[in-house]
Coordinates of C-alpha atoms and ligand atoms in Angstrom, one line a residue:
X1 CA 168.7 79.7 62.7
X2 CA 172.3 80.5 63.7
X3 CA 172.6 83.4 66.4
X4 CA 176.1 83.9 67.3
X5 CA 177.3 85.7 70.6
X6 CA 176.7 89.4 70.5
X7 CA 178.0 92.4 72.3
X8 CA 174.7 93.7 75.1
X9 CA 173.6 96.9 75.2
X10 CA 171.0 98.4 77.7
X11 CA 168.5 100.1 74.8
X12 CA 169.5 97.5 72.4
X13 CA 168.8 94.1 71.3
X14 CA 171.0 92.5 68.7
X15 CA 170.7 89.5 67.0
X16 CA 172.5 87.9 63.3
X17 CA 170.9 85.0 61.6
X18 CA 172.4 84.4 58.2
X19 CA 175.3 87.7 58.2
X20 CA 171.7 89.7 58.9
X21 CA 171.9 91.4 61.9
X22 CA 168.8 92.6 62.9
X23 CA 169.1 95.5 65.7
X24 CA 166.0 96.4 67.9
X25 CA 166.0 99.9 69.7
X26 CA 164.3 98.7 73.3
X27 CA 162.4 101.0 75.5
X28 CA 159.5 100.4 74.3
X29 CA 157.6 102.1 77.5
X30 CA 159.0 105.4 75.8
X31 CA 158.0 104.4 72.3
X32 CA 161.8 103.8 71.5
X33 CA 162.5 107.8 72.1
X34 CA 166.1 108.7 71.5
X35 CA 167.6 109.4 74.8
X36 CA 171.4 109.8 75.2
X37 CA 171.9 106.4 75.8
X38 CA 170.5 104.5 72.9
X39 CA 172.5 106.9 70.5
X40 CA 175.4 106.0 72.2
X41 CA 174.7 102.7 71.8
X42 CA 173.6 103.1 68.4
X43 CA 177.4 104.4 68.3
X44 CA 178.9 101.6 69.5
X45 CA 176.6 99.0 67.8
X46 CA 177.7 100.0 64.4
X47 CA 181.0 100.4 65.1
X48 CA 181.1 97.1 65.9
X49 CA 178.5 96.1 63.2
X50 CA 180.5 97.3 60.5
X51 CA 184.0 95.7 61.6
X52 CA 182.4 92.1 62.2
X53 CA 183.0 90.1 59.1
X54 CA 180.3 87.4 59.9
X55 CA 178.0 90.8 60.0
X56 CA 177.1 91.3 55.8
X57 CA 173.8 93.4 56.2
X58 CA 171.6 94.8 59.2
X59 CA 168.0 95.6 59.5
X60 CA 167.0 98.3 62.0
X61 CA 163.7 98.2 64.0
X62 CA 161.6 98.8 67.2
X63 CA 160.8 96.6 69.9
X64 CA 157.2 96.4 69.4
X65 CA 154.4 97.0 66.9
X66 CA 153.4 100.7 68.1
X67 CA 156.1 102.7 67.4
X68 CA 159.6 102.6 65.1
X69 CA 161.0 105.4 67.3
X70 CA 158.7 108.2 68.4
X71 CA 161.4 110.3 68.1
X72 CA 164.3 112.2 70.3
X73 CA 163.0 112.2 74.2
X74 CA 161.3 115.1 74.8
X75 CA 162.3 115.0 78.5
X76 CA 165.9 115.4 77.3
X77 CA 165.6 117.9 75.2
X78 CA 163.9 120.5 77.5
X79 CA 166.6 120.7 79.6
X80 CA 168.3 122.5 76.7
X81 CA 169.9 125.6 76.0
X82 CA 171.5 126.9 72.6
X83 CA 174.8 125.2 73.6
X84 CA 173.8 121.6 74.7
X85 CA 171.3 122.4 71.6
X86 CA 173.9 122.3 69.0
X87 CA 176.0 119.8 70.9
X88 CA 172.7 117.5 71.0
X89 CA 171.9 118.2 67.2
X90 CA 175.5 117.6 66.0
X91 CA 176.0 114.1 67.9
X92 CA 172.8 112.7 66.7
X93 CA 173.9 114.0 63.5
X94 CA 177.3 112.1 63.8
X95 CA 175.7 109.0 64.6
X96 CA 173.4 108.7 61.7
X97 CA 175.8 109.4 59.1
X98 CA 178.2 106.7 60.4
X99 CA 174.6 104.8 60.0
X100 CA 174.3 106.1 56.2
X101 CA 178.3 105.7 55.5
X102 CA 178.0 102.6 56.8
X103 CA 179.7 100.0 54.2
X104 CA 176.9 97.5 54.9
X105 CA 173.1 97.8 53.4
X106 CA 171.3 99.3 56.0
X107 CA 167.3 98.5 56.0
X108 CA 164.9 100.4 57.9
X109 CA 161.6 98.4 59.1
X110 CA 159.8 100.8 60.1
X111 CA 156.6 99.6 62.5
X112 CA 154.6 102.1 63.6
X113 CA 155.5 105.7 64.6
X114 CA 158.9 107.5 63.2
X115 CA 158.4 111.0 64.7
X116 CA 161.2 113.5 64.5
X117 CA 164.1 111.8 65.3
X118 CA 162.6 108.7 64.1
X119 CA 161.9 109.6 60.9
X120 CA 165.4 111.0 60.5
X121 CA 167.1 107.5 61.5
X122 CA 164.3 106.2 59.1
X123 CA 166.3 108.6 56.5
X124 CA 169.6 107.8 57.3
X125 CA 169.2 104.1 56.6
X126 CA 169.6 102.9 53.1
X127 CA 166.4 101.9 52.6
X128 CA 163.0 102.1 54.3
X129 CA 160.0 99.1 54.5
X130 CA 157.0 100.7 55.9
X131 CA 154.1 98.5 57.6
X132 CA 150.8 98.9 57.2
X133 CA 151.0 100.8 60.6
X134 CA 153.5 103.4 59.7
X135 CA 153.1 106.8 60.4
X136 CA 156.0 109.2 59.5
X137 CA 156.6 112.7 60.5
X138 CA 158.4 115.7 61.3
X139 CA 156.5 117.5 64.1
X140 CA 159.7 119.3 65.2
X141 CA 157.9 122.4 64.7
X142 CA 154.9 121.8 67.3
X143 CA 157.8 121.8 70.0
X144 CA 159.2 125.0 69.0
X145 CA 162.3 123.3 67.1
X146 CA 163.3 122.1 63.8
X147 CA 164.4 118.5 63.1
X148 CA 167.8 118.1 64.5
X149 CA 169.0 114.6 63.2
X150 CA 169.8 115.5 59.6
X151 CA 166.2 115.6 58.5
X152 CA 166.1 119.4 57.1
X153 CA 168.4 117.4 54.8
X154 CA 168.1 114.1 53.6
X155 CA 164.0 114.9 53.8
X156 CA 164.4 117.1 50.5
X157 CA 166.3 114.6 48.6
X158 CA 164.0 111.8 48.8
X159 CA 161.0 113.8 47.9
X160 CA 162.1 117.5 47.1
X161 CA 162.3 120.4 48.5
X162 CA 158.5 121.3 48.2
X163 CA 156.9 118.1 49.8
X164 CA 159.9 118.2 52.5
X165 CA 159.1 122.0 53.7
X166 CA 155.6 121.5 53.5
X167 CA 156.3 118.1 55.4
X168 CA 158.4 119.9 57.9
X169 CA 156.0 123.0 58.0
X170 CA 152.9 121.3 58.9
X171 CA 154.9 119.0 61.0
X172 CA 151.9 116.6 59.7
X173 CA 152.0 112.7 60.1
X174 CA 152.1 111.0 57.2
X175 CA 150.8 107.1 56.7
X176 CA 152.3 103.9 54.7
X177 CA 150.9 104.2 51.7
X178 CA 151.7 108.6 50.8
X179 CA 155.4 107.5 52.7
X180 CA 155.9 104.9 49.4
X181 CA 154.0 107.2 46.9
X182 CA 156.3 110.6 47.7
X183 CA 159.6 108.3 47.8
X184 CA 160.4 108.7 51.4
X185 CA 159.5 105.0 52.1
X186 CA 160.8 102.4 49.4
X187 CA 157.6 100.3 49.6
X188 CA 155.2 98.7 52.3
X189 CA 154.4 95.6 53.8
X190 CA 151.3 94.6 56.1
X191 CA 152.3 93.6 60.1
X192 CA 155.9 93.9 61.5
X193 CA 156.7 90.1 60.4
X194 CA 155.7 90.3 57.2
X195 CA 158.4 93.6 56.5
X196 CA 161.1 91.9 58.6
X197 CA 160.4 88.6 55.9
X198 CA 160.8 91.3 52.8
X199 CA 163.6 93.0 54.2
X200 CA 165.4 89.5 54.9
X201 CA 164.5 88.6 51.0
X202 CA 165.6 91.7 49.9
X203 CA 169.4 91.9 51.6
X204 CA 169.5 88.0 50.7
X205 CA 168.9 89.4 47.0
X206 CA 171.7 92.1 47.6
X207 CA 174.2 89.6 49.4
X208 CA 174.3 87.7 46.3
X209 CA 176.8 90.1 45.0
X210 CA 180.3 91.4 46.0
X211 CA 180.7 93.1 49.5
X212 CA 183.2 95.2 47.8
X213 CA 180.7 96.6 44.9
X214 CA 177.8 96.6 47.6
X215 CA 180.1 99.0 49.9
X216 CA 181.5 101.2 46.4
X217 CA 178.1 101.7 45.1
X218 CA 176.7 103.1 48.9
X219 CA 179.6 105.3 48.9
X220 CA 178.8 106.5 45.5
X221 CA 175.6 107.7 45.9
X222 CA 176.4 108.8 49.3
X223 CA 178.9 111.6 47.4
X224 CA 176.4 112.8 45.3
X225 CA 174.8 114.7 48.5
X226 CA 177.3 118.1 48.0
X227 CA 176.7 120.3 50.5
X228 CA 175.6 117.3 53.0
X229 CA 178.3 119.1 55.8
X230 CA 177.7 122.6 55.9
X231 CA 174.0 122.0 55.4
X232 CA 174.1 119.9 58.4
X233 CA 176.0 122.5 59.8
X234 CA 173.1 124.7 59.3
X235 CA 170.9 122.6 61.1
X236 CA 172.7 122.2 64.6
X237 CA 173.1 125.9 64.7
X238 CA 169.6 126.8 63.9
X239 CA 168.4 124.1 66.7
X240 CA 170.8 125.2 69.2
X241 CA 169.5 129.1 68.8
X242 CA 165.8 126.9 69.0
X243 CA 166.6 126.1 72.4
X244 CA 167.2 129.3 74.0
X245 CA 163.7 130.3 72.5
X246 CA 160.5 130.9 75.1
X247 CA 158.6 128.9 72.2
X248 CA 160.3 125.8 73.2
X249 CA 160.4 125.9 76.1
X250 CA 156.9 125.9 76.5
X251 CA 156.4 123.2 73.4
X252 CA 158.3 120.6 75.5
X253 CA 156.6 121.7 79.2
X254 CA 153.1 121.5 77.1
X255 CA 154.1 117.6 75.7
X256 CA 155.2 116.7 79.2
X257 CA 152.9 118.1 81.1
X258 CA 150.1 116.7 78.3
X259 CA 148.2 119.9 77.4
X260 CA 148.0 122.2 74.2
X261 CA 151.1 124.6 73.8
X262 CA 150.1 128.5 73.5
X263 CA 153.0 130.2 71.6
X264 CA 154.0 133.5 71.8
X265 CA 156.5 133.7 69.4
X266 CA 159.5 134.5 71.4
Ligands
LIG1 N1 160.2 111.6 74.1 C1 159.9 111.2 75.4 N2 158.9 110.4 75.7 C2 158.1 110.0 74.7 C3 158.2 110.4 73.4 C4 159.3 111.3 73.1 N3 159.6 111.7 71.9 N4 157.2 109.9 72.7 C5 156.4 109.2 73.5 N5 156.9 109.3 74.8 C6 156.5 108.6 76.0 C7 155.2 109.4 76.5 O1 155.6 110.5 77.3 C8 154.6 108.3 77.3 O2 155.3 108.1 78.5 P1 154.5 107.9 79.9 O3 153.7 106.7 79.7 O4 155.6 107.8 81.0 O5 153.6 109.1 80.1 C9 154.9 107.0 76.5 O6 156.0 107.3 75.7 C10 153.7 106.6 75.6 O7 153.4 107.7 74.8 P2 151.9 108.4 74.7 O8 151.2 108.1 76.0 O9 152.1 109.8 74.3 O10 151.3 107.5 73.5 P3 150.1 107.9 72.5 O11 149.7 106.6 71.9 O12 149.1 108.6 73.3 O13 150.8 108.9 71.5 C11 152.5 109.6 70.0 C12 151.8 108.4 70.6 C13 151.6 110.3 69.0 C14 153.7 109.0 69.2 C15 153.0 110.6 71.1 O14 153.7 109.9 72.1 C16 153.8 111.7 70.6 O15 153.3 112.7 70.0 N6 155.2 111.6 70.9 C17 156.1 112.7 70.6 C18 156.4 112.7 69.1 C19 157.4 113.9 68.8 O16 157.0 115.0 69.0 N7 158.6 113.5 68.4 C20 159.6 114.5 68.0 C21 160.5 114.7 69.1 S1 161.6 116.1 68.8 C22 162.9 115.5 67.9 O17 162.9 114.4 67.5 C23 164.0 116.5 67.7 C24 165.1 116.1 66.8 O18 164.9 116.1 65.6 C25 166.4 115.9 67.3

Protein backbone atom coordinates (compact mmCIF):
# COMPACT_ATOMS: atom_id res chain seq x y z
CA UNK A 1 0.00 0.00 0.00
CA UNK A 2 1.47 3.31 -1.00
CA UNK A 3 0.49 6.36 1.35
CA UNK A 4 2.18 9.38 0.19
CA UNK A 5 2.66 12.57 2.42
CA UNK A 6 -0.54 14.53 2.95
CA UNK A 7 -1.50 17.98 3.89
CA UNK A 8 -3.13 17.67 8.10
CA UNK A 9 -6.14 18.92 9.05
CA UNK A 10 -7.65 19.11 12.68
CA UNK A 11 -11.33 17.38 11.70
CA UNK A 12 -9.73 15.51 8.89
CA UNK A 13 -7.85 12.50 8.16
CA UNK A 14 -6.55 11.88 4.68
CA UNK A 15 -4.98 9.17 3.18
CA UNK A 16 -4.29 7.94 -0.99
CA UNK A 17 -3.50 4.38 -1.70
CA UNK A 18 -3.55 3.79 -5.42
CA UNK A 19 -4.62 7.73 -6.72
CA UNK A 20 -7.75 6.92 -4.10
CA UNK A 21 -7.81 9.27 -1.61
CA UNK A 22 -9.95 8.29 0.96
CA UNK A 23 -10.93 11.34 3.35
CA UNK A 24 -12.40 10.69 6.93
CA UNK A 25 -14.35 13.59 8.68
CA UNK A 26 -12.93 13.08 12.61
CA UNK A 27 -14.81 14.09 15.54
CA UNK A 28 -16.28 11.29 16.14
CA UNK A 29 -17.33 12.24 19.91
CA UNK A 30 -19.75 14.69 17.95
CA UNK A 31 -20.93 12.01 15.50
CA UNK A 32 -18.82 13.91 12.69
CA UNK A 33 -21.37 17.14 13.08
CA UNK A 34 -20.42 19.87 10.75
CA UNK A 35 -19.00 22.64 12.78
CA UNK A 36 -17.20 25.51 11.06
CA UNK A 37 -14.08 23.99 11.12
CA UNK A 38 -14.52 20.73 9.24
CA UNK A 39 -16.21 22.69 6.34
CA UNK A 40 -13.38 24.76 6.15
CA UNK A 41 -11.37 21.97 5.96
CA UNK A 42 -13.53 20.17 3.72
CA UNK A 43 -12.65 23.54 1.71
CA UNK A 44 -9.29 23.30 1.66
CA UNK A 45 -9.08 19.43 1.31
CA UNK A 46 -10.53 19.53 -2.04
CA UNK A 47 -8.98 22.28 -3.19
CA UNK A 48 -6.08 20.58 -2.83
CA UNK A 49 -7.64 17.12 -3.72
CA UNK A 50 -8.60 18.25 -7.04
CA UNK A 51 -5.15 19.98 -8.06
CA UNK A 52 -2.94 16.80 -6.94
CA UNK A 53 -2.29 14.78 -10.02
CA UNK A 54 -1.26 11.57 -8.03
CA UNK A 55 -5.04 12.20 -6.52
CA UNK A 56 -7.43 10.32 -9.53
CA UNK A 57 -10.63 9.57 -7.29
CA UNK A 58 -11.66 10.10 -3.45
CA UNK A 59 -13.90 8.30 -1.22
CA UNK A 60 -15.57 10.29 1.56
CA UNK A 61 -16.40 8.74 5.02
CA UNK A 62 -16.70 8.91 8.90
CA UNK A 63 -14.33 8.06 11.39
CA UNK A 64 -16.19 5.32 12.98
CA UNK A 65 -19.07 2.82 12.39
CA UNK A 66 -21.94 4.96 14.25
CA UNK A 67 -22.35 7.78 12.25
CA UNK A 68 -21.43 9.20 8.46
CA UNK A 69 -22.05 12.72 9.70
CA UNK A 70 -24.99 13.43 12.08
CA UNK A 71 -25.31 16.39 10.54
CA UNK A 72 -24.52 20.45 10.95
CA UNK A 73 -23.67 21.02 14.83
CA UNK A 74 -26.53 21.97 16.49
CA UNK A 75 -24.54 23.95 19.10
CA UNK A 76 -23.46 26.20 16.13
CA UNK A 77 -26.39 26.72 14.66
CA UNK A 78 -28.39 28.08 17.71
CA UNK A 79 -26.42 30.88 18.02
CA UNK A 80 -28.04 32.00 14.82
CA UNK A 81 -29.88 34.83 13.55
CA UNK A 82 -31.39 35.39 9.92
CA UNK A 83 -28.05 36.95 8.87
CA UNK A 84 -25.38 34.44 10.11
CA UNK A 85 -28.40 32.02 8.87
CA UNK A 86 -28.03 32.77 5.32
CA UNK A 87 -24.35 33.30 5.60
CA UNK A 88 -24.11 29.71 7.34
CA UNK A 89 -26.58 28.14 4.57
CA UNK A 90 -24.73 29.76 1.58
CA UNK A 91 -21.06 28.58 2.73
CA UNK A 92 -21.99 25.08 3.37
CA UNK A 93 -23.69 25.39 0.14
CA UNK A 94 -20.43 26.59 -1.56
CA UNK A 95 -18.47 23.86 -0.22
CA UNK A 96 -20.55 21.04 -1.38
CA UNK A 97 -20.87 22.05 -4.86
CA UNK A 98 -17.09 22.52 -5.23
CA UNK A 99 -17.56 18.70 -3.78
CA UNK A 100 -20.14 17.89 -6.68
CA UNK A 101 -18.14 20.06 -9.46
CA UNK A 102 -15.31 18.43 -8.41
CA UNK A 103 -13.49 16.96 -11.68
CA UNK A 104 -12.71 13.69 -9.79
CA UNK A 105 -15.45 10.80 -8.96
CA UNK A 106 -16.47 11.46 -5.67
CA UNK A 107 -17.90 8.28 -3.61
CA UNK A 108 -19.86 8.66 -0.63
CA UNK A 109 -19.43 5.59 2.06
CA UNK A 110 -21.90 6.22 4.03
CA UNK A 111 -21.62 4.28 7.73
CA UNK A 112 -24.14 4.90 9.91
CA UNK A 113 -26.09 8.16 10.41
CA UNK A 114 -26.33 11.04 7.57
CA UNK A 115 -28.68 13.52 9.32
CA UNK A 116 -29.32 16.94 7.81
CA UNK A 117 -26.27 18.06 6.78
CA UNK A 118 -25.06 14.68 6.38
CA UNK A 119 -27.35 13.57 4.16
CA UNK A 120 -26.80 16.65 2.02
CA UNK A 121 -22.89 15.90 1.70
CA UNK A 122 -24.16 12.29 1.08
CA UNK A 123 -26.02 14.21 -2.02
CA UNK A 124 -23.49 16.18 -3.15
CA UNK A 125 -21.03 13.36 -3.78
CA UNK A 126 -21.21 11.53 -6.98
CA UNK A 127 -22.26 8.56 -5.78
CA UNK A 128 -23.44 7.02 -2.48
CA UNK A 129 -22.62 3.21 -0.90
CA UNK A 130 -24.76 2.68 2.04
CA UNK A 131 -23.92 -0.02 4.82
CA UNK A 132 -26.03 -2.05 6.34
CA UNK A 133 -26.06 0.52 9.23
CA UNK A 134 -27.24 3.52 7.26
CA UNK A 135 -29.78 5.58 8.26
CA UNK A 136 -30.49 8.79 6.15
CA UNK A 137 -32.57 11.70 6.86
CA UNK A 138 -33.62 15.12 6.82
CA UNK A 139 -34.90 16.08 10.28
CA UNK A 140 -34.30 19.83 9.61
CA UNK A 141 -37.80 20.35 10.34
CA UNK A 142 -37.86 18.94 14.08
CA UNK A 143 -35.34 22.01 14.81
CA UNK A 144 -37.49 24.51 13.38
CA UNK A 145 -35.38 24.79 10.05
CA UNK A 146 -35.18 23.43 6.64
CA UNK A 147 -32.11 21.69 5.22
CA UNK A 148 -29.60 24.24 4.51
CA UNK A 149 -26.78 22.37 2.54
CA UNK A 150 -28.39 22.04 -0.84
CA UNK A 151 -30.76 19.28 0.25
CA UNK A 152 -34.31 21.05 -0.69
CA UNK A 153 -32.47 20.48 -3.97
CA UNK A 154 -30.49 17.78 -5.04
CA UNK A 155 -33.10 15.56 -2.54
CA UNK A 156 -35.82 15.97 -5.43
CA UNK A 157 -33.74 14.89 -8.23
CA UNK A 158 -32.61 11.67 -7.03
CA UNK A 159 -35.98 10.57 -5.98
CA UNK A 160 -38.62 13.30 -7.07
CA UNK A 161 -40.25 15.88 -5.76
CA UNK A 162 -42.98 13.72 -3.89
CA UNK A 163 -40.68 11.25 -1.93
CA UNK A 164 -38.21 14.41 -1.30
CA UNK A 165 -41.09 16.64 0.42
CA UNK A 166 -42.54 13.87 2.11
CA UNK A 167 -38.89 12.98 3.12
CA UNK A 168 -38.23 16.49 4.16
CA UNK A 169 -41.79 16.89 5.75
CA UNK A 170 -41.65 14.05 8.07
CA UNK A 171 -38.08 14.76 8.60
CA UNK A 172 -38.24 10.75 8.93
CA UNK A 173 -34.99 8.45 9.00
CA UNK A 174 -34.75 6.32 6.38
CA UNK A 175 -32.63 2.85 6.46
CA UNK A 176 -30.12 1.09 3.76
CA UNK A 177 -32.24 -0.84 2.00
CA UNK A 178 -35.56 2.12 1.14
CA UNK A 179 -32.08 4.67 0.59
CA UNK A 180 -31.07 2.10 -2.56
CA UNK A 181 -34.80 1.36 -3.52
CA UNK A 182 -35.93 5.34 -3.84
CA UNK A 183 -32.56 6.11 -5.70
CA UNK A 184 -30.97 8.30 -3.11
CA UNK A 185 -28.37 5.67 -2.27
CA UNK A 186 -26.68 3.84 -5.41
CA UNK A 187 -26.62 0.43 -3.58
CA UNK A 188 -25.55 -1.13 -0.20
CA UNK A 189 -22.93 -3.10 1.35
CA UNK A 190 -22.82 -4.92 4.85
CA UNK A 191 -20.04 -3.29 7.62
CA UNK A 192 -17.92 -0.17 6.86
CA UNK A 193 -15.09 -2.46 5.26
CA UNK A 194 -16.87 -4.25 3.13
CA UNK A 195 -18.37 -0.63 1.29
CA UNK A 196 -14.93 0.95 1.50
CA UNK A 197 -13.73 -2.63 -0.60
CA UNK A 198 -16.82 -1.81 -3.30
CA UNK A 199 -16.16 1.70 -3.47
CA UNK A 200 -12.34 0.95 -4.07
CA UNK A 201 -13.52 -1.74 -6.92
CA UNK A 202 -15.87 0.53 -8.26
CA UNK A 203 -13.36 3.86 -8.86
CA UNK A 204 -10.72 1.15 -9.91
CA UNK A 205 -13.45 0.18 -12.60
CA UNK A 206 -13.88 4.01 -13.49
CA UNK A 207 -10.02 4.83 -13.43
CA UNK A 208 -9.66 2.50 -16.23
CA UNK A 209 -10.81 5.22 -18.46
CA UNK A 210 -9.65 8.84 -19.46
CA UNK A 211 -9.41 11.42 -16.60
CA UNK A 212 -10.51 13.82 -19.24
CA UNK A 213 -13.91 11.91 -20.22
CA UNK A 214 -14.32 10.98 -16.40
CA UNK A 215 -14.17 14.90 -15.57
CA UNK A 216 -16.44 15.91 -19.16
CA UNK A 217 -19.15 13.44 -18.37
CA UNK A 218 -19.46 14.83 -14.28
CA UNK A 219 -19.64 18.18 -15.73
CA UNK A 220 -22.28 17.06 -18.15
CA UNK A 221 -24.71 15.83 -15.94
CA UNK A 222 -23.87 18.38 -13.50
CA UNK A 223 -25.50 21.03 -16.22
CA UNK A 224 -28.47 19.34 -16.53
CA UNK A 225 -29.51 20.73 -12.89
CA UNK A 226 -31.06 24.30 -14.45
CA UNK A 227 -32.12 26.21 -11.91
CA UNK A 228 -29.38 24.59 -9.37
CA UNK A 229 -28.37 28.60 -8.33
CA UNK A 230 -31.33 30.47 -7.75
CA UNK A 231 -32.91 27.38 -6.17
CA UNK A 232 -30.10 27.31 -3.85
CA UNK A 233 -30.61 30.81 -3.53
CA UNK A 234 -34.01 29.99 -2.20
CA UNK A 235 -32.82 27.87 0.37
CA UNK A 236 -30.20 30.16 2.25
CA UNK A 237 -32.85 32.78 2.36
CA UNK A 238 -35.64 30.72 3.59
CA UNK A 239 -33.06 29.32 6.47
CA UNK A 240 -31.74 32.51 7.36
CA UNK A 241 -35.56 34.01 7.97
CA UNK A 242 -35.64 30.18 9.99
CA UNK A 243 -33.28 31.51 12.36
CA UNK A 244 -34.85 34.60 13.58
CA UNK A 245 -38.04 32.21 14.24
CA UNK A 246 -39.07 31.46 18.23
CA UNK A 247 -39.60 27.78 16.68
CA UNK A 248 -35.99 27.43 16.36
CA UNK A 249 -34.88 28.62 18.83
CA UNK A 250 -36.52 26.43 20.95
CA UNK A 251 -35.86 23.24 18.48
CA UNK A 252 -32.09 23.66 19.11
CA UNK A 253 -32.30 24.65 23.16
CA UNK A 254 -34.78 21.29 23.25
CA UNK A 255 -31.83 18.98 21.32
CA UNK A 256 -29.12 20.52 23.59
CA UNK A 257 -30.67 20.59 26.49
CA UNK A 258 -32.05 16.71 25.62
CA UNK A 259 -35.86 17.10 26.03
CA UNK A 260 -38.98 17.23 23.63
CA UNK A 261 -39.39 20.62 21.81
CA UNK A 262 -43.09 22.29 22.38
CA UNK A 263 -43.64 24.54 19.28
CA UNK A 264 -45.59 27.41 19.14
CA UNK A 265 -45.43 28.31 15.71
CA UNK A 266 -43.77 31.61 15.88
N1 LIG B 1 -24.66 18.70 16.31
C1 LIG B 1 -23.96 18.76 17.47
N2 LIG B 1 -23.76 17.71 18.26
C2 LIG B 1 -24.29 16.54 17.87
C3 LIG B 1 -25.04 16.39 16.69
C4 LIG B 1 -25.22 17.55 15.90
N3 LIG B 1 -25.88 17.51 14.72
N4 LIG B 1 -25.44 15.11 16.58
C5 LIG B 1 -24.96 14.47 17.66
N5 LIG B 1 -24.26 15.33 18.43
C6 LIG B 1 -23.55 15.05 19.68
C7 LIG B 1 -24.53 14.90 20.85
O1 LIG B 1 -24.91 16.16 21.36
C8 LIG B 1 -23.68 14.09 21.80
O2 LIG B 1 -22.74 14.93 22.42
P1 LIG B 1 -22.47 14.81 24.02
O3 LIG B 1 -21.94 13.41 24.19
O4 LIG B 1 -21.44 15.87 24.27
O5 LIG B 1 -23.79 15.03 24.69
C9 LIG B 1 -22.88 13.16 20.87
O6 LIG B 1 -22.88 13.80 19.59
C10 LIG B 1 -23.50 11.78 20.70
O7 LIG B 1 -24.83 11.95 20.27
P2 LIG B 1 -26.11 11.34 21.05
O8 LIG B 1 -25.80 11.16 22.49
O9 LIG B 1 -27.30 12.17 20.70
O10 LIG B 1 -26.16 9.89 20.32
P3 LIG B 1 -27.44 8.97 20.16
O11 LIG B 1 -26.93 7.63 19.73
O12 LIG B 1 -28.32 9.02 21.38
O13 LIG B 1 -28.29 9.63 18.95
C11 LIG B 1 -28.55 10.70 16.80
C12 LIG B 1 -27.73 9.70 17.67
C13 LIG B 1 -29.96 10.10 16.57
C14 LIG B 1 -27.83 10.86 15.49
C15 LIG B 1 -28.69 12.04 17.58
O14 LIG B 1 -27.38 12.45 17.98
C16 LIG B 1 -29.29 13.15 16.80
O15 LIG B 1 -30.51 13.19 16.60
N6 LIG B 1 -28.46 14.12 16.31
C17 LIG B 1 -28.91 15.27 15.63
C18 LIG B 1 -29.34 14.96 14.20
C19 LIG B 1 -29.88 16.20 13.51
O16 LIG B 1 -30.89 16.75 13.89
N7 LIG B 1 -29.17 16.64 12.46
C20 LIG B 1 -29.57 17.77 11.68
C21 LIG B 1 -28.83 18.99 12.13
S1 LIG B 1 -29.50 20.45 11.38
C22 LIG B 1 -28.72 20.60 9.87
O17 LIG B 1 -27.98 19.72 9.47
C23 LIG B 1 -29.02 21.91 9.20
C24 LIG B 1 -28.54 22.03 7.79
O18 LIG B 1 -29.08 21.44 6.88
C25 LIG B 1 -27.50 22.97 7.51
Amino acid sequence: MTISALPEFETLLLETDQHICTCTINRPDKLNALNGRVLEDLEKAFTYINEADDIRAVILTGAGTKAFVAGADIKELSALNPETGKKLSANGQRVFSMIEDSSKPVVAVVNGYALGGGTELALSCHIRIATENAVFGLPEVSLGLIPGYGGTQRLPRLVGKGKALEMILSGRMVKAREAVDSGMANTFSGSKEDALKQAREMLGGMLKHGPVALQKAIQAVNASDDGKTSGLEAEAGLFGELCGTGDFKEGTSAFLEKRKPSFSGN
